[in-house]
Coordinates of C-alpha atoms in Angstrom, one line a residue:
X254 CA -1.4 13.7 -7.5
X255 CA -0.3 12.8 -10.4
X256 CA -2.9 11.0 -13.5
X257 CA -0.4 7.6 -12.7
X258 CA -0.2 8.2 -9.4
X259 CA -4.3 8.2 -9.5
X260 CA -4.2 5.1 -11.5
X261 CA -1.8 3.4 -9.4
X262 CA -4.5 4.3 -6.1
X263 CA -7.2 2.8 -8.1
X264 CA -5.6 -0.6 -8.9
X265 CA -4.5 -0.4 -4.8
X266 CA -7.8 0.3 -3.9
X267 CA -9.4 -2.6 -5.6
X268 CA -6.3 -4.9 -4.1
X269 CA -7.7 -4.0 -0.8
X270 CA -10.9 -4.4 -1.4
X271 CA -10.1 -8.0 -2.6
X272 CA -7.9 -8.9 0.1
X273 CA -10.7 -7.6 2.8
X274 CA -13.5 -9.4 0.9
X275 CA -15.4 -5.3 0.9
X276 CA -16.6 -3.3 -1.9
X277 CA -14.4 -0.8 -3.6
X278 CA -16.7 1.7 -2.3
X279 CA -16.0 1.0 0.8
X280 CA -12.6 1.2 1.2
X281 CA -10.9 4.0 2.5
X282 CA -7.8 5.7 1.1
X283 CA -6.8 7.3 3.9
X284 CA -7.0 4.9 6.7
X285 CA -4.4 2.2 7.8
X286 CA -4.6 -1.3 6.5
X287 CA -5.1 -2.5 9.8
X288 CA -8.6 0.1 11.2
X289 CA -9.8 -1.3 7.3
X290 CA -10.3 -4.5 9.1
X291 CA -6.9 -6.2 7.8
X292 CA -4.3 -8.6 10.1
X293 CA -0.8 -9.6 9.6
X294 CA -1.8 -12.8 7.6
X295 CA -4.1 -10.5 5.2
X296 CA -1.0 -7.8 5.0
X297 CA 1.2 -10.5 3.6
X298 CA -1.1 -11.4 0.8
X299 CA -1.8 -7.6 0.2
X300 CA 2.3 -7.6 0.0
X301 CA 1.9 -10.5 -2.7
X302 CA -0.7 -8.7 -4.5
X303 CA 1.2 -5.6 -4.7
X304 CA 4.3 -6.7 -5.9
X305 CA 2.7 -8.4 -8.3
X306 CA 1.2 -5.1 -9.7
X307 CA 4.1 -3.7 -9.7
X308 CA 6.9 -6.6 -10.4
X309 CA 8.9 -4.9 -7.8
X310 CA 10.1 -6.8 -4.8
X311 CA 8.7 -4.6 -2.2
X312 CA 9.8 -5.3 1.7
X313 CA 7.3 -5.8 3.9
X314 CA 8.7 -3.0 6.1
X315 CA 8.4 -1.0 3.2
X316 CA 4.5 -1.6 2.5
X317 CA 4.3 -1.2 6.3
X318 CA 5.4 2.0 6.6
X319 CA 3.3 3.5 4.1
X320 CA -0.1 2.0 5.5
X321 CA -2.7 3.6 3.6
X322 CA -4.2 3.2 0.2
X323 CA -3.2 7.1 -1.3
X324 CA -0.1 6.3 1.0
X325 CA 1.3 3.2 -1.0
X326 CA 0.4 4.7 -4.4
X327 CA 2.8 7.3 -3.9
X328 CA 5.3 5.9 -2.5
X329 CA 5.4 2.9 -5.4
X330 CA 5.2 5.8 -7.9
X331 CA 8.2 7.6 -6.6
X332 CA 6.4 10.6 -5.2
X333 CA 6.5 9.0 -1.6
X334 CA 9.5 11.5 -1.0
X335 CA 8.2 13.4 2.7
X336 CA 5.4 11.1 3.1
X337 CA 7.5 8.5 5.1
X338 CA 8.7 10.0 8.5
X339 CA 12.1 10.2 8.7
X340 CA 12.5 6.6 11.0
X341 CA 11.0 5.3 7.5
X342 CA 13.4 7.1 5.4
X343 CA 16.2 5.4 6.8
X344 CA 15.1 2.0 6.8
X345 CA 13.9 2.8 3.4
X346 CA 17.7 3.4 2.4
X347 CA 19.2 1.2 4.5
X348 CA 20.5 -2.0 2.7
X349 CA 20.5 -0.8 -0.8

């Protein structure tokens, strides 16, 4: 993992902590957002915060396909390549 990806991971982890109302140390990097205590409304808040952080318009499906802190950091840093399964790869490439 590159330094830039690691820095992004920490920023995303902080967003998760705020959205989930948890201490930063309690936010796992390899657990699904919903398993970590999130729900669909909090997911939308997470999406908005990640969009604000990156200055991009990420689709909900894209973030959903990368459902852990680690996967989101890799995806947003452009390192996701093989991190997404084939089905989500088709989803990401469709319409772009």
